[in-house]
Protein backbone atom coordinates (compact mmCIF):
# COMPACT_ATOMS: atom_id res chain seq x y z
CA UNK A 1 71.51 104.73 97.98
CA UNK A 2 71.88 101.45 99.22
CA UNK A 3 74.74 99.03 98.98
CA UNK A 4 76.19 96.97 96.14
CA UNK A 5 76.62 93.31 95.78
CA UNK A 6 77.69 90.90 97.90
CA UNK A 7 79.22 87.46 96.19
CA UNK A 8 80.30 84.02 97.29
CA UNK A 9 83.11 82.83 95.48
CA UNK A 10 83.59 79.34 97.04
CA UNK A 11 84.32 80.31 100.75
CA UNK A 12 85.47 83.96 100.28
CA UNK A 13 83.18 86.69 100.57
CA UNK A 14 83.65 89.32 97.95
CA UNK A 15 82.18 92.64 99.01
CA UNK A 16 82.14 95.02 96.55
CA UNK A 17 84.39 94.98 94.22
CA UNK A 18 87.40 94.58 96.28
CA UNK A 19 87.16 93.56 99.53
CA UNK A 20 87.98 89.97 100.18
CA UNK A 21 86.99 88.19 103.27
CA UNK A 22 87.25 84.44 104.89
CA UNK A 23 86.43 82.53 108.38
CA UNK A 24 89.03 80.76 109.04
CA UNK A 25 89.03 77.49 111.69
CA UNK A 26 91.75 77.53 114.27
CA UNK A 27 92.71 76.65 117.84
CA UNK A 28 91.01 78.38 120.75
CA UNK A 29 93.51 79.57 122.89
CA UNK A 30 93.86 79.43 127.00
CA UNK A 31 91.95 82.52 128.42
CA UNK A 32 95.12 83.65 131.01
CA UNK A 33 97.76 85.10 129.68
CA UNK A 34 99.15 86.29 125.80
CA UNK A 35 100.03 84.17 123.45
CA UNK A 36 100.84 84.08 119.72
CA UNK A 37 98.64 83.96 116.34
CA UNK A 38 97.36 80.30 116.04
CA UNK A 39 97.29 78.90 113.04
CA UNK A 40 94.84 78.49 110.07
CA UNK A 41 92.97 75.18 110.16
CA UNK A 42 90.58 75.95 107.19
CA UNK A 43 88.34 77.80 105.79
CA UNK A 44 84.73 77.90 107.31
CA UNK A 45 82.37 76.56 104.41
CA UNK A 46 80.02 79.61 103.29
CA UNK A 47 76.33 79.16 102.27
CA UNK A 48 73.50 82.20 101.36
CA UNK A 49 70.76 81.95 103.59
CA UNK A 50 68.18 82.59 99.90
CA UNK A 51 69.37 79.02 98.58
CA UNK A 52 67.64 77.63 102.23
CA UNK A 53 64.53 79.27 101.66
CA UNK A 54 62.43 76.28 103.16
CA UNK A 55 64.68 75.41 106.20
CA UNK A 56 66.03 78.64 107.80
CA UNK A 57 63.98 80.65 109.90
CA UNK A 58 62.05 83.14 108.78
CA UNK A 59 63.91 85.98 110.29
CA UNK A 60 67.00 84.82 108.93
CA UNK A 61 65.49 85.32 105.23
CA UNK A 62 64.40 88.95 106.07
CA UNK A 63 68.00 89.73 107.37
CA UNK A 64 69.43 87.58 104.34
CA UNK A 65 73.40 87.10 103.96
CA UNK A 66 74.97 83.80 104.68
CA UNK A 67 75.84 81.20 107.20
CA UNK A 68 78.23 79.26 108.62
CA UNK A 69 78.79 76.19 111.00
CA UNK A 70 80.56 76.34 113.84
CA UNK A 71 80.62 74.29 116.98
CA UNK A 72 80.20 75.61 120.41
CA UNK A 73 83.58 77.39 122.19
CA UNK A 74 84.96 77.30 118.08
CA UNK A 75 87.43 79.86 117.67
CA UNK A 76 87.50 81.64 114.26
CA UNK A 77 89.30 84.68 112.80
CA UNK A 78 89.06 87.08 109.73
CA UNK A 79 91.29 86.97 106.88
CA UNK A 80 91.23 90.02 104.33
CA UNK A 81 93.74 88.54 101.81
CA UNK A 82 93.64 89.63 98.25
CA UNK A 83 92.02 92.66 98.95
CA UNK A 84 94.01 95.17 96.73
CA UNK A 85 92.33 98.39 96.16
CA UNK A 86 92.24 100.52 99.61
CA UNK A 87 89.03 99.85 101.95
CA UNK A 88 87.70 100.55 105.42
CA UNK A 89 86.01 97.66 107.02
CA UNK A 90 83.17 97.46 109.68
CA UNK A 91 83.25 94.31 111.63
CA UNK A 92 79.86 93.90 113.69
CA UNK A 93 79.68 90.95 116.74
CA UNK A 94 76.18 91.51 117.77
CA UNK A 95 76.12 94.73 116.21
CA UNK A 96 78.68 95.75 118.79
CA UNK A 97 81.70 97.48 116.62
CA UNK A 98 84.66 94.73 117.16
CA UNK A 99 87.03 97.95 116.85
CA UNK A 100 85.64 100.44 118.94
CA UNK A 101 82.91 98.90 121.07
CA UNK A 102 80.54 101.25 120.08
CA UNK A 103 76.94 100.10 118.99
CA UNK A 104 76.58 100.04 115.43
CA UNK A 105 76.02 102.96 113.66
CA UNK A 106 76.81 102.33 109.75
CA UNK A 107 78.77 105.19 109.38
CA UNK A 108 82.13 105.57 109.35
CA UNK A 109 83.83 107.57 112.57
CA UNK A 110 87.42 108.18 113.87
CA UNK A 111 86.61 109.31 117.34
CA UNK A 112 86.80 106.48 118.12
CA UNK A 113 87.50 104.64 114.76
CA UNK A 114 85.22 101.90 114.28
CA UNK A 115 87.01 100.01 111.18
CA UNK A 116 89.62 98.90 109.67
CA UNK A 117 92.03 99.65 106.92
CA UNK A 118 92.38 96.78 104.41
CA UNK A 119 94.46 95.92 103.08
CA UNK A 120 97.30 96.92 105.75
CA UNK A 121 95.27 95.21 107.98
CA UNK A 122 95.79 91.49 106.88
CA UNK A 123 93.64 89.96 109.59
CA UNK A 124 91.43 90.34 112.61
CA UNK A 125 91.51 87.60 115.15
CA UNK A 126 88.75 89.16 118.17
CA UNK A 127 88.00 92.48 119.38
CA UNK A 128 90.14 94.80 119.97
CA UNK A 129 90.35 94.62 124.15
CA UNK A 130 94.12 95.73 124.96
CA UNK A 131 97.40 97.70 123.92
CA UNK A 132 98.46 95.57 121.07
CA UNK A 133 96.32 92.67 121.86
CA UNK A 134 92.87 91.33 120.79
CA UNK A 135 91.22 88.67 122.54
CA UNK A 136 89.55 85.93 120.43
CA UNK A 137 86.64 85.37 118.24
CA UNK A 138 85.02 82.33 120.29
CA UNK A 139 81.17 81.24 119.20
CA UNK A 140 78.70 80.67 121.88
CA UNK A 141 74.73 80.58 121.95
CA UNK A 142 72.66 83.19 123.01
CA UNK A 143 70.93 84.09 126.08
CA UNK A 144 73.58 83.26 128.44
CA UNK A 145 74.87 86.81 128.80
CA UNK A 146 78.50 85.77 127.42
CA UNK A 147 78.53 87.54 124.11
CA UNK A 148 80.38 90.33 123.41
CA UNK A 149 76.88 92.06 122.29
CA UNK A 150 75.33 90.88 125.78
CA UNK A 151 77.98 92.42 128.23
CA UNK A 152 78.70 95.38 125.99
CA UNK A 153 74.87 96.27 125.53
CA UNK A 154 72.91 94.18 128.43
CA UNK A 155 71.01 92.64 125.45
CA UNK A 156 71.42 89.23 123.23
CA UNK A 157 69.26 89.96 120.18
CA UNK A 158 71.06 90.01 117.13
CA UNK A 159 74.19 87.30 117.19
CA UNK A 160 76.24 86.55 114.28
CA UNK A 161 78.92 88.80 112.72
CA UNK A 162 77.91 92.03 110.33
CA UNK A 163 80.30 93.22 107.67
CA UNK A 164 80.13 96.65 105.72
CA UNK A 165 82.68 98.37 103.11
CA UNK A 166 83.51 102.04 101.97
CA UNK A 167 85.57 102.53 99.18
CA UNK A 168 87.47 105.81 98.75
CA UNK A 169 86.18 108.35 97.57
CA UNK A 170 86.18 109.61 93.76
CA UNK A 171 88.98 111.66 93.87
CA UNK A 172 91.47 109.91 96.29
CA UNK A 173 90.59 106.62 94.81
CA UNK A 174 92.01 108.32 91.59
CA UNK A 175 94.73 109.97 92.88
CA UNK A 176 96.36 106.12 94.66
CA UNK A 177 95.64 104.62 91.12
CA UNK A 178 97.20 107.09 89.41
CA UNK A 179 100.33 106.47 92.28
CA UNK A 180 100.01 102.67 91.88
CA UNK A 181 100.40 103.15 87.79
CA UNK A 182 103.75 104.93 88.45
CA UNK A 183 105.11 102.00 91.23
CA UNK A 184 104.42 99.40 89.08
CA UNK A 185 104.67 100.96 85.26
CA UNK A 186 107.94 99.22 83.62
CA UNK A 187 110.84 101.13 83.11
CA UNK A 188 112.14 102.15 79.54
CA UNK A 189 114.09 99.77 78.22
CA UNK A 190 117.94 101.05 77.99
CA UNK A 191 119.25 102.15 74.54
CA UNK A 192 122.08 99.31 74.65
CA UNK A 193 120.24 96.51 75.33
CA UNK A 194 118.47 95.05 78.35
CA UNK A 195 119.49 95.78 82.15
CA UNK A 196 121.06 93.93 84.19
CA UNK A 197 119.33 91.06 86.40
CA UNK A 198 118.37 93.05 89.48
CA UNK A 199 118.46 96.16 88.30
CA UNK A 200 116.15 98.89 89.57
CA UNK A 201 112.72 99.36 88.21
CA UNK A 202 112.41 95.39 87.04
CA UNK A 203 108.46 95.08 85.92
CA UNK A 204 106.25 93.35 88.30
CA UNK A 205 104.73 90.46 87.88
CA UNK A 206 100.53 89.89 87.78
CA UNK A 207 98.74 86.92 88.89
CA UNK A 208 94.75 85.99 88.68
CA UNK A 209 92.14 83.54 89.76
CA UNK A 210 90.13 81.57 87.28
CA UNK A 211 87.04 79.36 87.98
CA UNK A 212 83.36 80.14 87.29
CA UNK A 213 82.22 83.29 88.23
CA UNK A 214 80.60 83.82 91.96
CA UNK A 215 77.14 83.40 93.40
CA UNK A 216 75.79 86.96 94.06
CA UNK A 217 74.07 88.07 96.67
CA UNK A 218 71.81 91.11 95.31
CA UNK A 219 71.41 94.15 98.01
CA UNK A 220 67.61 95.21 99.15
CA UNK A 221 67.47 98.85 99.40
CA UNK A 222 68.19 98.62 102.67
CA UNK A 223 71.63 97.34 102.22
CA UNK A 224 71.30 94.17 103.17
CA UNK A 225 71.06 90.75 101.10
CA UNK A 226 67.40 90.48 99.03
CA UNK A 227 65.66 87.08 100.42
CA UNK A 228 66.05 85.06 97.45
CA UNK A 229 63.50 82.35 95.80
CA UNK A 230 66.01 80.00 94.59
CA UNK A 231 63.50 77.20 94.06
CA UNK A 232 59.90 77.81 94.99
CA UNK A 233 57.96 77.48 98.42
CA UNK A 234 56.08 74.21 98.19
CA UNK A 235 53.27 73.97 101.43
CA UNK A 236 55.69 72.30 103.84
CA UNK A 237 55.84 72.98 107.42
CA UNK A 238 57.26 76.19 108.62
CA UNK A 239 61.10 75.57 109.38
CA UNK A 240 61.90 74.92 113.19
CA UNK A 241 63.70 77.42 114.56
CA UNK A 242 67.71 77.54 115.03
CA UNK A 243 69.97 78.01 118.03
CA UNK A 244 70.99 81.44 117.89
CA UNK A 245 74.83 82.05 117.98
CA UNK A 246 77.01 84.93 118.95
CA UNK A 247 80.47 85.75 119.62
CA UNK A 248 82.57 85.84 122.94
CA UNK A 249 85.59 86.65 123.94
CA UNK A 250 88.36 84.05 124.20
CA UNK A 251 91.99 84.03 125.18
CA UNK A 252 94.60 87.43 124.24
CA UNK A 253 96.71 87.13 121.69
CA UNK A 254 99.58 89.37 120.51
CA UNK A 255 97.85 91.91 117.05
CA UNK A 256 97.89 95.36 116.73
CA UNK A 257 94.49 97.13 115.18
CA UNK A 258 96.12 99.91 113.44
CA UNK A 259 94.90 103.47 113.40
CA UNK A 260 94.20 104.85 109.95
CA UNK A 261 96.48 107.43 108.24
CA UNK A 262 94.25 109.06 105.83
CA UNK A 263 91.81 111.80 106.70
CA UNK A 264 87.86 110.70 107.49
CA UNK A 265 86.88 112.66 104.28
CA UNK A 266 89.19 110.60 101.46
CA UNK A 267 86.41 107.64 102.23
CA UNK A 268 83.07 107.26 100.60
CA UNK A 269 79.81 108.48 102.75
CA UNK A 270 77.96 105.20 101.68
CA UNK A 271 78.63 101.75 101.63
CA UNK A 272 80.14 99.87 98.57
CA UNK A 273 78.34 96.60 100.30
CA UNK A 274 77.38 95.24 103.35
CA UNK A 275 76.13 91.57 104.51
CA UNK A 276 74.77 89.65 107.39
CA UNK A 277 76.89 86.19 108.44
CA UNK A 278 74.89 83.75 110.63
CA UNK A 279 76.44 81.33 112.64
CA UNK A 280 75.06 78.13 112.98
CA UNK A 281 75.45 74.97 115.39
CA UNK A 282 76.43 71.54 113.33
CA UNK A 283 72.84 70.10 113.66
CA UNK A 284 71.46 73.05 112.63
CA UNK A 285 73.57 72.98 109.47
CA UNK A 286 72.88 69.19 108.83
CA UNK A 287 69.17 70.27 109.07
CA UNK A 288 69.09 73.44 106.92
CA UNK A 289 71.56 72.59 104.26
CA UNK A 290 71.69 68.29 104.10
CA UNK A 291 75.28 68.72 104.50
CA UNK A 292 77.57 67.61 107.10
CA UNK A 293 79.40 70.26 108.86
CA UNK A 294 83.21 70.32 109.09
CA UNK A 295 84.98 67.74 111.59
CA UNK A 296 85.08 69.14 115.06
CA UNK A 297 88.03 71.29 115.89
CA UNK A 298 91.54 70.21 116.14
CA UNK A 299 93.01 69.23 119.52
CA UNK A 300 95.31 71.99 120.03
CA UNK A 301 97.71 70.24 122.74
CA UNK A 302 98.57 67.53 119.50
CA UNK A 303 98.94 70.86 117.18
CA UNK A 304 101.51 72.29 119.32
CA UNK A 305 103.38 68.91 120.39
CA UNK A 306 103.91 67.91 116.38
CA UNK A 307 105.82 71.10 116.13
CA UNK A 308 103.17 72.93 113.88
CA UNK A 309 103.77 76.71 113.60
CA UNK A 310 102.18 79.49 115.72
CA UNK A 311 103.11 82.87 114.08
CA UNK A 312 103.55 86.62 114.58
CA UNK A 313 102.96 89.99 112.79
CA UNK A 314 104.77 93.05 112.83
CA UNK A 315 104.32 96.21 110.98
CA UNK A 316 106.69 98.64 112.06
CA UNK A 317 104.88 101.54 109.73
CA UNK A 318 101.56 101.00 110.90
CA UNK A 319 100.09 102.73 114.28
CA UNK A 320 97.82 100.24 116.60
CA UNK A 321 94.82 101.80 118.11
CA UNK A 322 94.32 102.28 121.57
CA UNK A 323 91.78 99.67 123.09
CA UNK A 324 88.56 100.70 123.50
CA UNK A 325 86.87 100.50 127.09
CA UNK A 326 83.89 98.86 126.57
CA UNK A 327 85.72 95.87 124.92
CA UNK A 328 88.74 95.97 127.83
CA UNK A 329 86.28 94.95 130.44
CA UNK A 330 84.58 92.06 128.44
CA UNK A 331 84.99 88.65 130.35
CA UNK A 332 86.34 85.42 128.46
CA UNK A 333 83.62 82.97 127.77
CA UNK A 334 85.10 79.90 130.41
CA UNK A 335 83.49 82.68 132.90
CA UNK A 336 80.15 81.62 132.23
CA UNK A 337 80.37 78.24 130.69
CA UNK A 338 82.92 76.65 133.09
CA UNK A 339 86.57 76.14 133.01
CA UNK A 340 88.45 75.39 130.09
CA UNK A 341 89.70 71.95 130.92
CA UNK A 342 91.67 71.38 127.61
CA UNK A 343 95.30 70.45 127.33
CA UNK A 344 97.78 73.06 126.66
CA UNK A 345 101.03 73.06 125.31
CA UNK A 346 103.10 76.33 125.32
CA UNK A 347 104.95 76.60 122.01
CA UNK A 348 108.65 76.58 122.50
CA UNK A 349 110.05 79.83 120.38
CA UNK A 350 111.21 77.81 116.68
CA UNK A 351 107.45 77.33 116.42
CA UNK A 352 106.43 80.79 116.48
CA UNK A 353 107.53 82.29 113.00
CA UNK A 354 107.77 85.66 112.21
CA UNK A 355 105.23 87.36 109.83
CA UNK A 356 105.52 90.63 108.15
CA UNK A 357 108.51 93.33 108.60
CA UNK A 358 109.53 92.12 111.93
CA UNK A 359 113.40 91.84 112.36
CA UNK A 360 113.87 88.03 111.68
CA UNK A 361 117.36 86.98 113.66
CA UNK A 362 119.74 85.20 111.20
CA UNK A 363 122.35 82.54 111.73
CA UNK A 364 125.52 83.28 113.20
CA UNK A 365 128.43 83.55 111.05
CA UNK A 366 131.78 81.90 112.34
CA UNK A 367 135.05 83.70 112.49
CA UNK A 368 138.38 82.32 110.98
CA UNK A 369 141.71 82.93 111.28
CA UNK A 370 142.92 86.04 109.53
């Protein structure tokens, strides 16, 4: 059976019927030592590749999916926000499992695991190269060797990023529904009138999203995307070829990958949907599209001097993964396109803010006299 629908909804990717995904701009950090999360600059604008039918290469149109613009050394990462429903996530760079650095496979495996649990997992910022670190999603062209795909395989012939879903299965899918009715069900209001503010048990409250419904992207039955025929092929010239772009390896930051808690079998043996995400250079994008790509990225020396925040995420139930070899040895990209010769500025510690459970330190409280 081959894998549902994948949708556009402005710049998130909806796969399935749950999982939410978006590229998100930020600044590329200094490959020596670890630093914090860097910030969220934007959202990377999303197009599908079967609206371009004249101007993207051929091969792109077989593969399908969508595309993106990013300039050269860009940094991205991966947010999964407003995914609700339980999911395991394959993230692809190359085809090289960001996760586990094994080749993909498709499948879903836990020795070694090679996804990710949405939605504990609220982000993914580069693969997953060291004890509690990841170092960063960084774009660079093909055929230089620097890709993750290229040092982890010895081949650069499939670029971009690859995404793929699984649901739970029937039965454990029912059984956390049936658990999430009980967390959230109201309580019975009290014989004597309502309960107190505070009280235990208060009913939740439920937001949405309006707007027009989202652009779908129909699966073949191979899984991925169906080349579209959004408007008809008149007898132009065959489109020129684009620069092919992969991802490298960038600087290490402080994130944990965390290890899933449920048994291999609770997930569903096929995809609920899977796509292919192109990355393309700014001209390429201006070409294919008649759009202009996004502003270069932000200087991140001026980020850090104006005080912006940096950030940092603890879950103190979750278990990180242990890094996986292949990814551990991959070299940062400055290794084979030069020295990174941008100014840094080390945030001072009130910049970096505290995400998730981690202890936050409060404000002294002053003694008096007794």
């Amino acid at each position: 059976m081959g894998a549902g629908p994948v949708r556009v909804d402005g710049s998130t990717l909806l796969l399935g019927e749950g999982v939410r995904v978006r590229f998100i701009r930020t600044l590329r950090l200094p490959e020596s030592g670890t630093h914090a999360l860097p910030p969220g600059l934007g959202d990377f604008p999303l197009r599908r590749v079967e609206d371009h039918p004249d101007t993207v290469p051929p091969e792109w149109l077989a593969k399908g999916g969508v595309m993106l613009p990013v300039y050269l050394r860009e940094a991205m990462w991966l947010s999964f926000g407003g995914t609700v429903e339980p999911a395991a996530l394959q993230v692809g760079v190359g085809k090289v499992c960001a996760v586990s650095g094994e080749r993909w496979t498709g499948r879903l495996a836990r020795t070694p695991q090679n996804y990710l649990v949405l939605p504990r997992q609220p982000w993914l910022d580069g693969i997953n190269s060291g004890k509690g670190t990841v170092r960063q999603f960084v774009a660079v062209p093909l055929g230089l060797g620097a890709t993750v795909e290229g040092q982890v395989t010895g081949e650069e012939t499939t670029g971009g990023v690859q995404l793929q879903a699984f649901g739970l299965g029937a039965s454990a899918l029912a059984e956390w529904r049936r658990a999430e009715r009980a967390r959230l069900r109201p309580p019975v209001p009290p014989p004597y009138g309502p309960q107190p503010p505070g009280a235990p048990g208060a009913p939740a409250g439920f937001g949405g999203y309006g707007g027009p419904p989202p652009m779908s992207l129909h699966a073949a039955p191979g899984g991925f995307p169906q080349p579209g025929a959004a408007r008809a092929r008149g007898a132009a010239a065959p489109p020129a070829a684009a620069p092919a772009m992969g991802l490298g390896a960038g600087g290490s930051m402080h994130q944990e990958v965390y290890r899933d808690d449920r048994p291999l079998s609770d997930w569903d043996s096929e995809p609920a949907a899977r796509v292919f995400v192109h990355l393309v250079t700014p001209p390429a994008w201006r070409r294919i599209t008649g759009e202009e790509p996004p502003p270069s990225p932000v200087d991140r020396a001026a980020y850090t001097r104006a005080g912006l925040p940096w950030f940092d995420y603890y879950d103190e139930s979750a278990a990180d993964l242990a890094p996986a070899d292949s990814l551990s040895g991959v070299k940062p990209v400055g290794e084979w396109l030069g020295d990174d010769h941008s100014p840094w500025a080390e945030p001072v510690p009130g910049q970096i803010q505290p995400l998730g459970n981690a202890p936050r330190p409060g404000k002294p409280v002053q003694d008096g006299d007794w």
